[in-house]
Coordinates of N, CA and C in Angstrom, one line a residue:
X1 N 24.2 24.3 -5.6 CA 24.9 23.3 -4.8 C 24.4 23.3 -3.4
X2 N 24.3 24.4 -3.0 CA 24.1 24.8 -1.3 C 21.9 24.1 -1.4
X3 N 21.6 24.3 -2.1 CA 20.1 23.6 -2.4 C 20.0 22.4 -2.5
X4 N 21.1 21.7 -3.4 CA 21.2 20.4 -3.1 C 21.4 19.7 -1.7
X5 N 22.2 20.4 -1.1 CA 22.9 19.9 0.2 C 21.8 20.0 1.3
X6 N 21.0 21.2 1.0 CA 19.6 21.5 2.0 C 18.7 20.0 1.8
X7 N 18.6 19.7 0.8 CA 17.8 19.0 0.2 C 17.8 17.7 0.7
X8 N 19.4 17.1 0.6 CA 20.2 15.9 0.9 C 19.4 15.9 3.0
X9 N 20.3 16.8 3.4 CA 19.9 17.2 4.6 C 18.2 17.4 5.4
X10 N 17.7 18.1 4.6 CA 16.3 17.6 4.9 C 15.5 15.9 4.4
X11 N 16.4 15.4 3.4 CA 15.7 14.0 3.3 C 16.1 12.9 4.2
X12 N 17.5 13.4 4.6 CA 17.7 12.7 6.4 C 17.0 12.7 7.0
X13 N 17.0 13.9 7.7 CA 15.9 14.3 8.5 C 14.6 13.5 8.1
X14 N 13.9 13.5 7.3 CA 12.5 13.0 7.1 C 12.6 11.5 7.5
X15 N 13.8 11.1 6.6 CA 13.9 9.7 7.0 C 14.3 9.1 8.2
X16 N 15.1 9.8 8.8 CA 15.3 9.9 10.5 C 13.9 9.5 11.2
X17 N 13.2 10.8 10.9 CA 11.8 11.1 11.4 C 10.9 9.3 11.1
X18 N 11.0 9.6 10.4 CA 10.1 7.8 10.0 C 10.4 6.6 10.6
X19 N 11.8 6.7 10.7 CA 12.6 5.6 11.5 C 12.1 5.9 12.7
X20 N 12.5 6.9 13.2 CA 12.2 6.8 14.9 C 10.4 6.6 15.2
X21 N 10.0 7.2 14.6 CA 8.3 7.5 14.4 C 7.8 5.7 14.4
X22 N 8.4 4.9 13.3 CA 8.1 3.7 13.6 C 8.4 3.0 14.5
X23 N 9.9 3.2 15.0 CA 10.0 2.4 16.4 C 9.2 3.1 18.1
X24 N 9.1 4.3 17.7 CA 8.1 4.7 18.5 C 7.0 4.5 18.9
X25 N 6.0 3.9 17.9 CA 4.9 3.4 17.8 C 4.9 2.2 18.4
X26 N 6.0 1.1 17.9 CA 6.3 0.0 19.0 C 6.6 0.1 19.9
X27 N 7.4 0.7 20.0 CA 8.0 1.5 21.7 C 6.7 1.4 22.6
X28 N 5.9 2.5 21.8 CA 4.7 2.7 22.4 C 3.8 1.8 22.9
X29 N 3.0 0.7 21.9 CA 2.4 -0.5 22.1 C 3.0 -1.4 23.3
X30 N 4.8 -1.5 22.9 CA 5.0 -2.5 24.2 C 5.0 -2.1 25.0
X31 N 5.4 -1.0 25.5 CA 5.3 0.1 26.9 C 3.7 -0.4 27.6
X32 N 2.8 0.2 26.8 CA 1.4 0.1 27.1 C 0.7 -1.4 27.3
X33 N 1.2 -2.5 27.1 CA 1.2 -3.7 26.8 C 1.5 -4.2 28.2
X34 N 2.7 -4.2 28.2 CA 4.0 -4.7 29.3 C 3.2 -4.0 30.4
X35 N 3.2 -2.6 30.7 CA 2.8 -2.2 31.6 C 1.3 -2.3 32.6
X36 N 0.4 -2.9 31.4 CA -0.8 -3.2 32.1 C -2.0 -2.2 31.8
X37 N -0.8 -0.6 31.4 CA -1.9 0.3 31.2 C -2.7 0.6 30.5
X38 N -3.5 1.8 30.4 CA -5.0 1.3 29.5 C -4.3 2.4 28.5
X39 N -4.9 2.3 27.1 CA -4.8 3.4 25.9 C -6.3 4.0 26.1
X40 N -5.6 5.5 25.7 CA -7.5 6.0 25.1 C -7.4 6.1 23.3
X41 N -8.2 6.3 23.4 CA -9.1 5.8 22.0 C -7.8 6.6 20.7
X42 N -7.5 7.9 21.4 CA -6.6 8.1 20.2 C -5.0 8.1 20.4
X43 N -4.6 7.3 21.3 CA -3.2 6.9 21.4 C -3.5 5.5 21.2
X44 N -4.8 4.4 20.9 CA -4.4 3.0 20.3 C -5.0 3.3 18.9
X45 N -5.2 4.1 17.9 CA -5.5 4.7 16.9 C -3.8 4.8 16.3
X46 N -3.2 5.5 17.3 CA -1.9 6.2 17.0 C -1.1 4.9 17.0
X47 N -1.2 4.1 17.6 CA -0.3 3.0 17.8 C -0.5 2.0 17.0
X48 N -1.5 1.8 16.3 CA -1.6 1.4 14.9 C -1.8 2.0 13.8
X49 N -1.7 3.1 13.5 CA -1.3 4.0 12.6 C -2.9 3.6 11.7
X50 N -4.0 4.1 12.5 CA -5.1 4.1 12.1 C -6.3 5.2 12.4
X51 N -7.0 5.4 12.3 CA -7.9 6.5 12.9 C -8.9 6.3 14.2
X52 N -9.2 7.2 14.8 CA -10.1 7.1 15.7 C -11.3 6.8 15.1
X53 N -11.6 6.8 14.5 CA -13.1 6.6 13.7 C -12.6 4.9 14.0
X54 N -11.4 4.2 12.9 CA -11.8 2.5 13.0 C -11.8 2.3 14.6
X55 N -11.0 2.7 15.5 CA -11.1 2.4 16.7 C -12.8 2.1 16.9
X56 N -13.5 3.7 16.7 CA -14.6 3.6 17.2 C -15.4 2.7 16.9
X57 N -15.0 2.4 15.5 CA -16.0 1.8 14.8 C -16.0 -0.1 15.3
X58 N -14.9 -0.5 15.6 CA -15.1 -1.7 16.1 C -15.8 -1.4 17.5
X59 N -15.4 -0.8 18.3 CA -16.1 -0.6 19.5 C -17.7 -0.6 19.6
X60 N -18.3 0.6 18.6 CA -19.8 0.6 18.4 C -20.2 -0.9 18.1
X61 N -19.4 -1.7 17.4 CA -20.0 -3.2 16.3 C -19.4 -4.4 18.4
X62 N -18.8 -3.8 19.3 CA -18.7 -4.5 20.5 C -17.7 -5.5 20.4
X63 N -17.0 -5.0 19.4 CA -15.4 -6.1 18.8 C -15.1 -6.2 20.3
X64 N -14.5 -4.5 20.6 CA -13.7 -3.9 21.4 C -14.3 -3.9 22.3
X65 N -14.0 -4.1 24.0 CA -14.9 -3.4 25.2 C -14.0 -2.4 25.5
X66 N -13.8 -1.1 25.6 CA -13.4 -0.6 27.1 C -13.7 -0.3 28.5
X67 N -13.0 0.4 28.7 CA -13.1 0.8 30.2 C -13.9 2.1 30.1
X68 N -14.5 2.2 30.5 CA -15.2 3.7 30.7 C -15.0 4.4 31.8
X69 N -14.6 5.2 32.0 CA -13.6 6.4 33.3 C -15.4 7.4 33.8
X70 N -15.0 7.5 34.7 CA -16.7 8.7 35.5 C -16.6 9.8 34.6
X71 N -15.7 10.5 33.6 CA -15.8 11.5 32.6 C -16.2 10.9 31.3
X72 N -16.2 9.5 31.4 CA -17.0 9.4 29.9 C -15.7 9.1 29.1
X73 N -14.7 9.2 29.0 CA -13.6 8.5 28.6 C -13.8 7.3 28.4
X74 N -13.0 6.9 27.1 CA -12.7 5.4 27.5 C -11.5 4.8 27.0
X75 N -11.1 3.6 28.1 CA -9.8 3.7 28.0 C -9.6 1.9 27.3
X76 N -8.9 1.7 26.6 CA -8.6 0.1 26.1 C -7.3 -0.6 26.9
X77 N -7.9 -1.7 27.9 CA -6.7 -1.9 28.6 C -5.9 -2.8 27.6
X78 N -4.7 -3.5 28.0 CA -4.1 -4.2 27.1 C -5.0 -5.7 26.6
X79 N -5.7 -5.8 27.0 CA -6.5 -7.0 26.4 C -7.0 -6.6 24.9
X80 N -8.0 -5.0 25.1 CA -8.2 -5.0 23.7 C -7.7 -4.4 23.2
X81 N -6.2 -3.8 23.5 CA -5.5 -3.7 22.7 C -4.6 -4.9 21.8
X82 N -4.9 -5.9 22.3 CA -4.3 -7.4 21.5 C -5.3 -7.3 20.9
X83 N -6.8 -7.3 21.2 CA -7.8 -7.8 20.3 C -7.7 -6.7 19.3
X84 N -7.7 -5.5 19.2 CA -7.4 -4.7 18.0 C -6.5 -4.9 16.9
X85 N -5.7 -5.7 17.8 CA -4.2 -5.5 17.0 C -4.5 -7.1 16.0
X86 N -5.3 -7.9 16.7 CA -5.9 -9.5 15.9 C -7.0 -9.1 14.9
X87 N -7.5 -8.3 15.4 CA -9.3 -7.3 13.8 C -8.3 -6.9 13.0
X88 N -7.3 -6.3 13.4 CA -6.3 -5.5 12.1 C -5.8 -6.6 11.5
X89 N -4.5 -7.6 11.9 CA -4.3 -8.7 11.3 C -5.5 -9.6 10.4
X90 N -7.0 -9.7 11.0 CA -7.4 -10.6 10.4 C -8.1 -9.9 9.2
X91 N -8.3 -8.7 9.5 CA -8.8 -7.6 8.0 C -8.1 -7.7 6.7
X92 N -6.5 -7.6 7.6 CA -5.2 -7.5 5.6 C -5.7 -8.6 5.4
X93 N -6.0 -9.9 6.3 CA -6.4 -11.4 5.6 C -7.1 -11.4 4.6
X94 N -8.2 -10.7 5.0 CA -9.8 -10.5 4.2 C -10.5 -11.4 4.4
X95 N -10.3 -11.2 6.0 CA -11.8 -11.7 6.4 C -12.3 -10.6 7.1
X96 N -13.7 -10.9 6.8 CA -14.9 -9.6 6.8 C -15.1 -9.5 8.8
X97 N -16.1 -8.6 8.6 CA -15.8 -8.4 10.2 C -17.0 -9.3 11.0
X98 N -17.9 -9.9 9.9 CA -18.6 -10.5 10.4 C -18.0 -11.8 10.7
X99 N -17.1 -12.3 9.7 CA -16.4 -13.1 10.5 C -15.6 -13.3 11.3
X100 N -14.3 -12.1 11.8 CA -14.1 -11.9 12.9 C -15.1 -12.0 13.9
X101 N -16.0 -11.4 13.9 CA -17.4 -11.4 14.9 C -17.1 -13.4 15.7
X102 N -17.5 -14.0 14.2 CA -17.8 -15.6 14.6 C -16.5 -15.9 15.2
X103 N -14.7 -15.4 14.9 CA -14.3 -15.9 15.3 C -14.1 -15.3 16.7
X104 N -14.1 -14.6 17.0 CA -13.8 -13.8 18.7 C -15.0 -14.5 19.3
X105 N -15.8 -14.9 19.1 CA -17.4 -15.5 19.6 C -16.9 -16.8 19.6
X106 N -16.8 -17.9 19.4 CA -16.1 -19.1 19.2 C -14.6 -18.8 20.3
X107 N -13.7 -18.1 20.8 CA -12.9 -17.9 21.0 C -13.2 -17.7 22.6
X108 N -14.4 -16.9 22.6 CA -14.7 -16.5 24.3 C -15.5 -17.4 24.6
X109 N -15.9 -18.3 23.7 CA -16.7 -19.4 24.7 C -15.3 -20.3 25.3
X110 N -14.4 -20.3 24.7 CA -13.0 -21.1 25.0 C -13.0 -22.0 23.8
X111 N -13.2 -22.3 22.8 CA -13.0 -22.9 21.9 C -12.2 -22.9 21.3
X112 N -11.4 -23.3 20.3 CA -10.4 -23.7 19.8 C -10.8 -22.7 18.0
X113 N -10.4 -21.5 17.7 CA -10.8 -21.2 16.5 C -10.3 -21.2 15.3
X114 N -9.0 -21.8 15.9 CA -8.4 -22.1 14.4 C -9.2 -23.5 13.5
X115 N -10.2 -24.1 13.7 CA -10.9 -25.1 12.7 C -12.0 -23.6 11.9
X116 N -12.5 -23.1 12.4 CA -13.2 -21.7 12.1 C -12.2 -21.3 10.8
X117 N -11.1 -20.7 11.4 CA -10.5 -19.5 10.6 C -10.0 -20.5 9.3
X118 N -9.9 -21.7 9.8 CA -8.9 -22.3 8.5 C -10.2 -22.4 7.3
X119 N -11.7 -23.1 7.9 CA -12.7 -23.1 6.8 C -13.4 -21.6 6.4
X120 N -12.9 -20.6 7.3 CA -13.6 -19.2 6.4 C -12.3 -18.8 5.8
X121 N -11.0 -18.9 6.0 CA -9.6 -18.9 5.0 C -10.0 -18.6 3.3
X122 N -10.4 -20.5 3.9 CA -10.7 -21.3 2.5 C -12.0 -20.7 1.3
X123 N -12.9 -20.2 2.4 CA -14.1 -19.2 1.6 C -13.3 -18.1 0.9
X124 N -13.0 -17.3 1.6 CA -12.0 -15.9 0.9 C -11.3 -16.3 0.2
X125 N -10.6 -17.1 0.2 CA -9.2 -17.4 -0.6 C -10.5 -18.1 -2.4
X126 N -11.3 -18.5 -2.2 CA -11.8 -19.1 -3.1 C -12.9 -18.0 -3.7
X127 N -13.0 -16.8 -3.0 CA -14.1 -15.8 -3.2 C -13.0 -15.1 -4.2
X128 N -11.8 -14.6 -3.6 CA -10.3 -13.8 -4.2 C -10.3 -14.2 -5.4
X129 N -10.2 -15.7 -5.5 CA -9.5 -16.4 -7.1 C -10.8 -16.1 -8.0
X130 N -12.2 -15.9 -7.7 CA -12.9 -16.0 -8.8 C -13.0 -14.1 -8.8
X131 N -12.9 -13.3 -7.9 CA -12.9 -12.2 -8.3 C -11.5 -11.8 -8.6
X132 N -10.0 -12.6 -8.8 CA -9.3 -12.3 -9.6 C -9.3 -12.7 -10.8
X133 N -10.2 -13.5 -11.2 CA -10.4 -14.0 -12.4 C -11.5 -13.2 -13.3
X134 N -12.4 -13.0 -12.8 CA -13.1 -12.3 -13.4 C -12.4 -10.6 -13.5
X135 N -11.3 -10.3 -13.6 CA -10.7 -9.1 -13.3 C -9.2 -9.2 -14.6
X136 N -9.3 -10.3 -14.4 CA -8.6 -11.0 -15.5 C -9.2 -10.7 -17.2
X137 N -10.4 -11.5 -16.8 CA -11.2 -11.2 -18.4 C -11.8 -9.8 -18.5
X138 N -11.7 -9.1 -17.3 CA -12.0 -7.2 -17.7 C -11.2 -6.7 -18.7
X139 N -9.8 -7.2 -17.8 CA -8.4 -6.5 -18.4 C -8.3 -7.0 -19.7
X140 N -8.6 -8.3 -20.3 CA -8.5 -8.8 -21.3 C -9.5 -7.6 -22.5
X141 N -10.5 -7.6 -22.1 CA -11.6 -7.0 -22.5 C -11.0 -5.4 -22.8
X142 N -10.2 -5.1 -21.9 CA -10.0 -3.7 -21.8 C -8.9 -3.5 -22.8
X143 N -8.0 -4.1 -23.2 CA -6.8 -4.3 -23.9 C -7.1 -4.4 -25.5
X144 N -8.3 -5.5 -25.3 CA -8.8 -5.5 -26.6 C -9.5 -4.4 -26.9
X145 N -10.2 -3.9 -26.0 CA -10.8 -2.2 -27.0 C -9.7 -1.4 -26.8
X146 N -8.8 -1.0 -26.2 CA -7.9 -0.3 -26.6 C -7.0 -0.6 -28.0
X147 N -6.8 -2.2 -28.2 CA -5.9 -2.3 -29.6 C -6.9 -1.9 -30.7
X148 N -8.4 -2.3 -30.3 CA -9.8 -2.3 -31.3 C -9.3 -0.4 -31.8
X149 N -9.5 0.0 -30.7 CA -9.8 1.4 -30.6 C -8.8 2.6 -31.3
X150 N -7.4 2.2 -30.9 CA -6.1 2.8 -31.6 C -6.2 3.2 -32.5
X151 N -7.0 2.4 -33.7 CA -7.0 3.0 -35.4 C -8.1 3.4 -35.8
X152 N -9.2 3.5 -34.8 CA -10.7 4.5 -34.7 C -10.5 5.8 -34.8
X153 N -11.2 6.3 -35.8 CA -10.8 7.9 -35.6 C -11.9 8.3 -34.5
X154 N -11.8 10.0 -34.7 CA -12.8 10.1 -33.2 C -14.5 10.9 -33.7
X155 N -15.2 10.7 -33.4 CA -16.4 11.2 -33.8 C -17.3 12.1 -32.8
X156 N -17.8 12.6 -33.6 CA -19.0 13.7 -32.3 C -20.4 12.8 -32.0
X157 N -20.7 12.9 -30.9 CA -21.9 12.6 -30.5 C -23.1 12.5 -31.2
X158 N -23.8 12.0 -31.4 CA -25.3 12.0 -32.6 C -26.4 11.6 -31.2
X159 N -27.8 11.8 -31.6 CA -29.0 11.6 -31.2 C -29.0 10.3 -30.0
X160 N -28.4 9.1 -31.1 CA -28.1 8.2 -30.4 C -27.1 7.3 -30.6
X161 N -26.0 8.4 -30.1 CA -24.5 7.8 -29.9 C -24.1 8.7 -29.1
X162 N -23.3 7.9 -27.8 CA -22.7 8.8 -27.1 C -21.0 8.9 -27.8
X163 N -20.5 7.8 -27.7 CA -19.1 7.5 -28.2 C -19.3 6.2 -29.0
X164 N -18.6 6.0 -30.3 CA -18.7 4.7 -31.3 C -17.8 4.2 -30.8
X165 N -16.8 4.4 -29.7 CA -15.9 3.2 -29.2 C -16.6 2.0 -28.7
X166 N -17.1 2.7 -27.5 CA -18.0 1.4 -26.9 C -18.9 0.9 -27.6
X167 N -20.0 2.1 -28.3 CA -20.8 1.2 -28.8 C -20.5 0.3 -30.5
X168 N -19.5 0.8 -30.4 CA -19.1 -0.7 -31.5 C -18.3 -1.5 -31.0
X169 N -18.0 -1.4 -29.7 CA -17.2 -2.4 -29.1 C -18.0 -4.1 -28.4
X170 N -19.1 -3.4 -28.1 CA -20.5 -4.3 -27.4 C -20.9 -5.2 -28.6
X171 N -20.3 -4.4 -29.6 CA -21.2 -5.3 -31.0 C -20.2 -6.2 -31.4
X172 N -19.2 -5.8 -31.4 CA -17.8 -6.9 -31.9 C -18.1 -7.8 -30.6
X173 N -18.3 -8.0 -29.9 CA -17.7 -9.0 -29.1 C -19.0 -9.9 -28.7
X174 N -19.9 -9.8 -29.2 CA -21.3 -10.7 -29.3 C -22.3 -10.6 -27.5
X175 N -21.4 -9.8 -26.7 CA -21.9 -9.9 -25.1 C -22.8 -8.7 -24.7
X176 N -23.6 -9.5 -24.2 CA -24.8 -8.8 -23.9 C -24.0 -7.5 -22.3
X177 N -23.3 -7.6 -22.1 CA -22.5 -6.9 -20.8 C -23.0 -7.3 -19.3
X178 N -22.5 -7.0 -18.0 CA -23.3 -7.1 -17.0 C -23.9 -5.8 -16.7
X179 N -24.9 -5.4 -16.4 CA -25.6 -4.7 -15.4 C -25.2 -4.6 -14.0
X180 N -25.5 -3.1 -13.9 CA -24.9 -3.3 -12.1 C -26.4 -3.4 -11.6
X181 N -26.1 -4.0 -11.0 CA -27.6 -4.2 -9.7 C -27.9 -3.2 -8.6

């Protein structure tokens, strides 16, 4: 009982911890936001609950500019910390970074990029449905050798047979397969 109660008590605690930990991170952003000040590389990491590697890694690709300090530091004032925080939103999208690239580029000439983002949207969103479709007939495919497969007994290996599942599975179904490239 006294284990249970530890238990109950430490999963407060944890969840305490998460709660505040999340609003702290916001805390943190708007602090750093509002105030004008600059982040270094691993407190706007921290404040998107991401690594200093993606940080860097948009910075090397020049998503990001910072500030560079006479020690070689560098610091992200609140500007690119909005632009970080717009690469992260437009990534869950799934748009690639090269298109971010076109849209921040279109953006700093002063242009208008929502005509951009709506027609590369439309690319992903139509790239998504045919690679959820084709993911569709895997599973299909996969379901069928497993019901194929259930009343298969099991066999040992021969000269040239690795396993009789698949390769009598390639034969039922008349398809040549894809190749990976």
């Amino acid at each position: 009982m006294e284990n249970q109660a530890h238990s109950l008590v430490a999963l407060r605690s944890n969840i305490l911890d998460l709660c505040l930990g999340h609003r702290s991170k916001l805390h943190l952003i708007t602090k750093y936001i509002k105030s004008g000040e600059t982040m270094k590389v691993s407190e706007l990491a921290k404040a998107f609950s991401t690594t200093v590697d993606t940080v860097r890694y948009y910075t090397r690709l020049k998503m990001l500019n910072p500030i560079k300090s006479e020690n070689g530091y560098k610091y992200y004032p609140p500007s690119e910390t909005s632009r970080f925080k717009f690469i992260l939103r437009a990534r869950q999208l799934g748009f690639s970074v090269s298109d971010i690239q076109c849209i921040i580029d279109e953006a700093s000439h002063g242009k208008a990029a929502c005509p951009l983002v709506r027609s590369l949207i439309k690319e992903r969103l139509a790239e998504t449905e045919k690679q959820f479709q084709e993911m569709l007939t895997i599973r299909k495919k996969m379901r069928d050798a497993l019901f194929q497969w259930e009343s298969k007994e099991d066999k040992a290996p021969t000269s040239t047979m690795v396993c009789h599942l698949i390769d009598s599975f390639e034969h039922l179904t008349d398809e040549g397969g894809s190749h990976d490239k």
